[in-house]
mmCIF file with all atom_site columns, C-alpha atoms in Angstrom:
data_model
loop_
_atom_site.group_PDB
_atom_site.id
_atom_site.type_symbol
_atom_site.label_atom_id
_atom_site.label_alt_id
_atom_site.label_comp_id
_atom_site.label_asym_id
_atom_site.label_entity_id
_atom_site.label_seq_id
_atom_site.pdbx_PDB_ins_code
_atom_site.Cartn_x
_atom_site.Cartn_y
_atom_site.Cartn_z
_atom_site.occupancy
_atom_site.B_iso_or_equiv
_atom_site.pdbx_formal_charge
_atom_site.auth_seq_id
_atom_site.auth_comp_id
_atom_site.auth_asym_id
_atom_site.auth_atom_id
_atom_site.pdbx_PDB_model_num
ATOM 1   C CA . MET A 1 1   ? -4.175  15.003  29.806  1.00 50.00 ? 1   MET A CA 1
ATOM 2   C CA . ASN A 1 2   ? -7.055  12.562  29.552  1.00 63.00 ? 2   ASN A CA 1
ATOM 3   C CA . LYS A 1 3   ? -6.485  9.019   30.673  1.00 70.00 ? 3   LYS A CA 1
ATOM 4   C CA . TYR A 1 4   ? -7.852  6.498   28.233  1.00 71.00 ? 4   TYR A CA 1
ATOM 5   C CA . ASN A 1 5   ? -8.899  3.101   29.369  1.00 87.00 ? 5   ASN A CA 1
ATOM 6   C CA . ARG A 1 6   ? -8.621  -0.009  27.241  1.00 88.00 ? 6   ARG A CA 1
ATOM 7   C CA . ASN A 1 7   ? -12.262 0.132   26.071  1.00 89.00 ? 7   ASN A CA 1
ATOM 8   C CA . ILE A 1 8   ? -11.913 3.664   24.725  1.00 91.00 ? 8   ILE A CA 1
ATOM 9   C CA . ILE A 1 9   ? -8.716  2.729   22.907  1.00 91.00 ? 9   ILE A CA 1
ATOM 10  C CA . ILE A 1 10  ? -10.462 -0.280  21.336  1.00 93.00 ? 10  ILE A CA 1
ATOM 11  C CA . GLU A 1 11  ? -13.453 1.889   20.352  1.00 94.00 ? 11  GLU A CA 1
ATOM 12  C CA . LYS A 1 12  ? -11.184 4.451   18.684  1.00 94.00 ? 12  LYS A CA 1
ATOM 13  C CA . THR A 1 13  ? -9.304  1.647   16.896  1.00 95.00 ? 13  THR A CA 1
ATOM 14  C CA . VAL A 1 14  ? -12.569 0.200   15.582  1.00 97.00 ? 14  VAL A CA 1
ATOM 15  C CA . GLU A 1 15  ? -13.572 3.682   14.422  1.00 97.00 ? 15  GLU A CA 1
ATOM 16  C CA . LEU A 1 16  ? -10.233 4.098   12.643  1.00 97.00 ? 16  LEU A CA 1
ATOM 17  C CA . GLY A 1 17  ? -10.603 0.672   11.040  1.00 96.00 ? 17  GLY A CA 1
ATOM 18  C CA . LYS A 1 18  ? -14.077 1.517   9.777   1.00 97.00 ? 18  LYS A CA 1
ATOM 19  C CA . SER A 1 19  ? -12.867 4.854   8.434   1.00 97.00 ? 19  SER A CA 1
ATOM 20  C CA . LEU A 1 20  ? -10.007 3.142   6.621   1.00 97.00 ? 20  LEU A CA 1
ATOM 21  C CA . ALA A 1 21  ? -12.324 0.484   5.208   1.00 96.00 ? 21  ALA A CA 1
ATOM 22  C CA . ASP A 1 22  ? -14.599 3.213   3.836   1.00 97.00 ? 22  ASP A CA 1
ATOM 23  C CA . SER A 1 23  ? -11.799 5.434   2.546   1.00 97.00 ? 23  SER A CA 1
ATOM 24  C CA . ASN A 1 24  ? -11.232 6.195   -1.115  1.00 97.00 ? 24  ASN A CA 1
ATOM 25  C CA . ILE A 1 25  ? -7.675  4.890   -0.866  1.00 97.00 ? 25  ILE A CA 1
ATOM 26  C CA . ILE A 1 26  ? -8.653  1.453   0.425   1.00 97.00 ? 26  ILE A CA 1
ATOM 27  C CA . ASN A 1 27  ? -11.650 1.226   -1.912  1.00 98.00 ? 27  ASN A CA 1
ATOM 28  C CA . GLU A 1 28  ? -9.383  2.007   -4.858  1.00 98.00 ? 28  GLU A CA 1
ATOM 29  C CA . LEU A 1 29  ? -6.976  -0.693  -3.703  1.00 98.00 ? 29  LEU A CA 1
ATOM 30  C CA . ARG A 1 30  ? -9.805  -3.240  -3.567  1.00 98.00 ? 30  ARG A CA 1
ATOM 31  C CA . ASP A 1 31  ? -11.102 -2.193  -6.987  1.00 98.00 ? 31  ASP A CA 1
ATOM 32  C CA . ALA A 1 32  ? -7.617  -2.298  -8.493  1.00 98.00 ? 32  ALA A CA 1
ATOM 33  C CA . GLU A 1 33  ? -7.020  -5.781  -7.075  1.00 98.00 ? 33  GLU A CA 1
ATOM 34  C CA . VAL A 1 34  ? -10.282 -7.042  -8.574  1.00 98.00 ? 34  VAL A CA 1
ATOM 35  C CA . ALA A 1 35  ? -9.497  -5.444  -11.935 1.00 98.00 ? 35  ALA A CA 1
ATOM 36  C CA . PHE A 1 36  ? -6.034  -7.018  -11.943 1.00 98.00 ? 36  PHE A CA 1
ATOM 37  C CA . LEU A 1 37  ? -7.385  -10.443 -10.980 1.00 98.00 ? 37  LEU A CA 1
ATOM 38  C CA . ASN A 1 38  ? -10.007 -10.205 -13.725 1.00 98.00 ? 38  ASN A CA 1
ATOM 39  C CA . ASP A 1 39  ? -7.497  -9.099  -16.373 1.00 98.00 ? 39  ASP A CA 1
ATOM 40  C CA . GLU A 1 40  ? -6.940  -12.299 -18.337 1.00 98.00 ? 40  GLU A CA 1
ATOM 41  C CA . LYS A 1 41  ? -3.760  -11.048 -19.997 1.00 97.00 ? 41  LYS A CA 1
ATOM 42  C CA . ALA A 1 42  ? -2.310  -9.982  -16.651 1.00 97.00 ? 42  ALA A CA 1
ATOM 43  C CA . GLN A 1 43  ? -3.090  -13.342 -15.103 1.00 97.00 ? 43  GLN A CA 1
ATOM 44  C CA . PHE A 1 44  ? -1.610  -15.180 -18.089 1.00 97.00 ? 44  PHE A CA 1
ATOM 45  C CA . LEU A 1 45  ? 1.585   -13.136 -17.887 1.00 96.00 ? 45  LEU A CA 1
ATOM 46  C CA . LEU A 1 46  ? 1.767   -13.583 -14.134 1.00 96.00 ? 46  LEU A CA 1
ATOM 47  C CA . SER A 1 47  ? 1.433   -17.364 -14.445 1.00 96.00 ? 47  SER A CA 1
ATOM 48  C CA . LYS A 1 48  ? 4.141   -17.438 -17.130 1.00 94.00 ? 48  LYS A CA 1
ATOM 49  C CA . ILE A 1 49  ? 6.438   -15.324 -14.953 1.00 95.00 ? 49  ILE A CA 1
ATOM 50  C CA . LYS A 1 50  ? 5.902   -17.621 -11.974 1.00 94.00 ? 50  LYS A CA 1
ATOM 51  C CA . GLU A 1 51  ? 6.503   -20.663 -14.172 1.00 92.00 ? 51  GLU A CA 1
ATOM 52  C CA . HIS A 1 52  ? 9.782   -19.226 -15.457 1.00 91.00 ? 52  HIS A CA 1
ATOM 53  C CA . GLU A 1 53  ? 10.931  -18.283 -11.955 1.00 90.00 ? 53  GLU A CA 1
ATOM 54  C CA . LYS A 1 54  ? 9.970   -21.697 -10.550 1.00 88.00 ? 54  LYS A CA 1
ATOM 55  C CA . ASN A 1 55  ? 12.024  -23.389 -13.260 1.00 86.00 ? 55  ASN A CA 1
ATOM 56  C CA . GLY A 1 56  ? 14.986  -21.080 -12.677 1.00 84.00 ? 56  GLY A CA 1
ATOM 57  C CA . GLN A 1 57  ? 14.640  -19.438 -16.088 1.00 81.00 ? 57  GLN A CA 1
ATOM 58  C CA . HIS A 1 58  ? 15.809  -15.862 -15.708 1.00 83.00 ? 58  HIS A CA 1
ATOM 59  C CA . GLY A 1 59  ? 16.634  -14.999 -19.305 1.00 87.00 ? 59  GLY A CA 1
ATOM 60  C CA . VAL A 1 60  ? 15.374  -12.585 -21.901 1.00 90.00 ? 60  VAL A CA 1
ATOM 61  C CA . GLU A 1 61  ? 11.924  -14.151 -22.111 1.00 91.00 ? 61  GLU A CA 1
ATOM 62  C CA . LEU A 1 62  ? 11.291  -13.609 -18.394 1.00 91.00 ? 62  LEU A CA 1
ATOM 63  C CA . LYS A 1 63  ? 12.430  -10.005 -18.731 1.00 92.00 ? 63  LYS A CA 1
ATOM 64  C CA . TYR A 1 64  ? 10.086  -9.535  -21.694 1.00 95.00 ? 64  TYR A CA 1
ATOM 65  C CA . LEU A 1 65  ? 7.148   -11.057 -19.777 1.00 95.00 ? 65  LEU A CA 1
ATOM 66  C CA . LYS A 1 66  ? 7.756   -8.740  -16.819 1.00 95.00 ? 66  LYS A CA 1
ATOM 67  C CA . GLU A 1 67  ? 8.026   -5.702  -19.073 1.00 96.00 ? 67  GLU A CA 1
ATOM 68  C CA . GLU A 1 68  ? 4.765   -6.658  -20.747 1.00 96.00 ? 68  GLU A CA 1
ATOM 69  C CA . LEU A 1 69  ? 3.081   -7.051  -17.351 1.00 97.00 ? 69  LEU A CA 1
ATOM 70  C CA . PHE A 1 70  ? 4.399   -3.664  -16.192 1.00 97.00 ? 70  PHE A CA 1
ATOM 71  C CA . GLU A 1 71  ? 2.818   -2.005  -19.229 1.00 97.00 ? 71  GLU A CA 1
ATOM 72  C CA . LEU A 1 72  ? -0.702  -3.221  -18.462 1.00 97.00 ? 72  LEU A CA 1
ATOM 73  C CA . ASP A 1 73  ? -3.084  -0.589  -17.140 1.00 97.00 ? 73  ASP A CA 1
ATOM 74  C CA . SER A 1 74  ? -4.512  -2.992  -14.555 1.00 98.00 ? 74  SER A CA 1
ATOM 75  C CA . TYR A 1 75  ? -1.028  -3.640  -13.150 1.00 98.00 ? 75  TYR A CA 1
ATOM 76  C CA . LYS A 1 76  ? -0.098  0.062   -13.118 1.00 98.00 ? 76  LYS A CA 1
ATOM 77  C CA . ARG A 1 77  ? -3.364  0.836   -11.348 1.00 98.00 ? 77  ARG A CA 1
ATOM 78  C CA . LEU A 1 78  ? -2.696  -1.882  -8.772  1.00 98.00 ? 78  LEU A CA 1
ATOM 79  C CA . LEU A 1 79  ? 0.832   -0.625  -8.117  1.00 98.00 ? 79  LEU A CA 1
ATOM 80  C CA . ASN A 1 80  ? -0.411  2.954   -7.685  1.00 98.00 ? 80  ASN A CA 1
ATOM 81  C CA . ALA A 1 81  ? -3.186  1.846   -5.337  1.00 98.00 ? 81  ALA A CA 1
ATOM 82  C CA . GLN A 1 82  ? -0.749  -0.244  -3.297  1.00 98.00 ? 82  GLN A CA 1
ATOM 83  C CA . LYS A 1 83  ? 1.638   2.702   -3.058  1.00 97.00 ? 83  LYS A CA 1
ATOM 84  C CA . ALA A 1 84  ? -1.129  5.051   -1.888  1.00 97.00 ? 84  ALA A CA 1
ATOM 85  C CA . SER A 1 85  ? -2.352  2.604   0.758   1.00 97.00 ? 85  SER A CA 1
ATOM 86  C CA . LYS A 1 86  ? 1.196   1.971   2.026   1.00 97.00 ? 86  LYS A CA 1
ATOM 87  C CA . GLU A 1 87  ? 1.782   5.716   2.283   1.00 96.00 ? 87  GLU A CA 1
ATOM 88  C CA . LEU A 1 88  ? -1.445  6.146   4.242   1.00 96.00 ? 88  LEU A CA 1
ATOM 89  C CA . MET A 1 89  ? -0.538  3.339   6.633   1.00 96.00 ? 89  MET A CA 1
ATOM 90  C CA . ALA A 1 90  ? 2.978   4.750   7.062   1.00 95.00 ? 90  ALA A CA 1
ATOM 91  C CA . GLU A 1 91  ? 1.520   8.159   7.902   1.00 94.00 ? 91  GLU A CA 1
ATOM 92  C CA . ILE A 1 92  ? -0.858  6.593   10.427  1.00 94.00 ? 92  ILE A CA 1
ATOM 93  C CA . ASN A 1 93  ? 1.983   4.633   12.021  1.00 93.00 ? 93  ASN A CA 1
ATOM 94  C CA . SER A 1 94  ? 4.134   7.749   12.123  1.00 92.00 ? 94  SER A CA 1
ATOM 95  C CA . ILE A 1 95  ? 1.394   9.693   13.897  1.00 92.00 ? 95  ILE A CA 1
ATOM 96  C CA . LEU A 1 96  ? 0.832   6.869   16.384  1.00 92.00 ? 96  LEU A CA 1
ATOM 97  C CA . ASN A 1 97  ? 4.564   6.594   16.999  1.00 91.00 ? 97  ASN A CA 1
ATOM 98  C CA . PHE A 1 98  ? 4.769   10.332  17.588  1.00 91.00 ? 98  PHE A CA 1
ATOM 99  C CA . TYR A 1 99  ? 1.979   10.355  20.150  1.00 89.00 ? 99  TYR A CA 1
ATOM 100 C CA . ILE A 1 100 ? 3.129   7.186   21.869  1.00 89.00 ? 100 ILE A CA 1
ATOM 101 C CA . ASN A 1 101 ? 6.870   7.797   21.905  1.00 89.00 ? 101 ASN A CA 1
ATOM 102 C CA . GLY A 1 102 ? 7.272   11.461  21.008  1.00 84.00 ? 102 GLY A CA 1
ATOM 103 C CA . ILE A 1 103 ? 9.442   10.452  18.073  1.00 76.00 ? 103 ILE A CA 1
ATOM 104 C CA . GLU A 1 104 ? 9.011   12.187  14.749  1.00 69.00 ? 104 GLU A CA 1
ATOM 105 C CA . HIS A 1 105 ? 9.558   9.380   12.259  1.00 60.00 ? 105 HIS A CA 1
ATOM 106 C CA . LYS A 1 106 ? 11.090  10.578  8.977   1.00 60.00 ? 106 LYS A CA 1
ATOM 107 C CA . CYS A 1 107 ? 9.820   14.031  9.592   1.00 51.00 ? 107 CYS A CA 1
ATOM 108 C CA . ASP A 1 108 ? 12.132  16.725  8.332   1.00 55.00 ? 108 ASP A CA 1
ATOM 109 C CA . LYS A 1 109 ? 12.141  19.248  5.528   1.00 57.00 ? 109 LYS A CA 1
ATOM 110 C CA . ASP A 1 110 ? 13.344  16.611  3.048   1.00 60.00 ? 110 ASP A CA 1
ATOM 111 C CA . SER A 1 111 ? 11.219  13.612  3.999   1.00 57.00 ? 111 SER A CA 1
ATOM 112 C CA . CYS A 1 112 ? 7.989   14.843  5.564   1.00 57.00 ? 112 CYS A CA 1
ATOM 113 C CA . ALA A 1 113 ? 5.075   13.423  3.630   1.00 52.00 ? 113 ALA A CA 1
ATOM 114 C CA . ASN A 1 114 ? 3.472   16.874  3.703   1.00 51.00 ? 114 ASN A CA 1
ATOM 115 C CA . CYS A 1 115 ? 1.155   15.805  6.487   1.00 51.00 ? 115 CYS A CA 1
ATOM 116 C CA . HIS A 1 116 ? 2.120   18.976  8.423   1.00 53.00 ? 116 HIS A CA 1
ATOM 117 C CA . ARG A 1 117 ? 0.880   17.370  11.614  1.00 52.00 ? 117 ARG A CA 1
ATOM 118 C CA . HIS A 1 118 ? 4.066   17.536  13.610  1.00 50.00 ? 118 HIS A CA 1
ATOM 119 C CA . CYS A 1 119 ? 6.903   18.415  11.288  1.00 54.00 ? 119 CYS A CA 1
ATOM 120 C CA . THR A 1 120 ? 9.261   21.169  12.215  1.00 47.00 ? 120 THR A CA 1
ATOM 121 C CA . LYS A 1 121 ? 9.793   23.672  9.453   1.00 39.00 ? 121 LYS A CA 1
#
């Protein structure tokens, strides 16, 4: 087995970081965040929701505001992009954990994220 020194580990980490930064998943997350922040209706609803929550108002109107926010395409896109990026990071962490500790995190026939890297079938 090769022995890696600190500099090689840092180089590989920088390479991974650059690859992530250039990936479709992270680019979609950035684009979705910008679209959500530029969606005036979404920002209005979000401010109203925060206002209601700050004032302790948890009634029907707050529920309606949240439902309206959840129906916006920009919010759905953001949620999907966040989910995809979290799944990618979880897979990366699982792979690192496997190679560092030899532990297969959530890797069985029912929960493997179909990465097929180290799952037992």
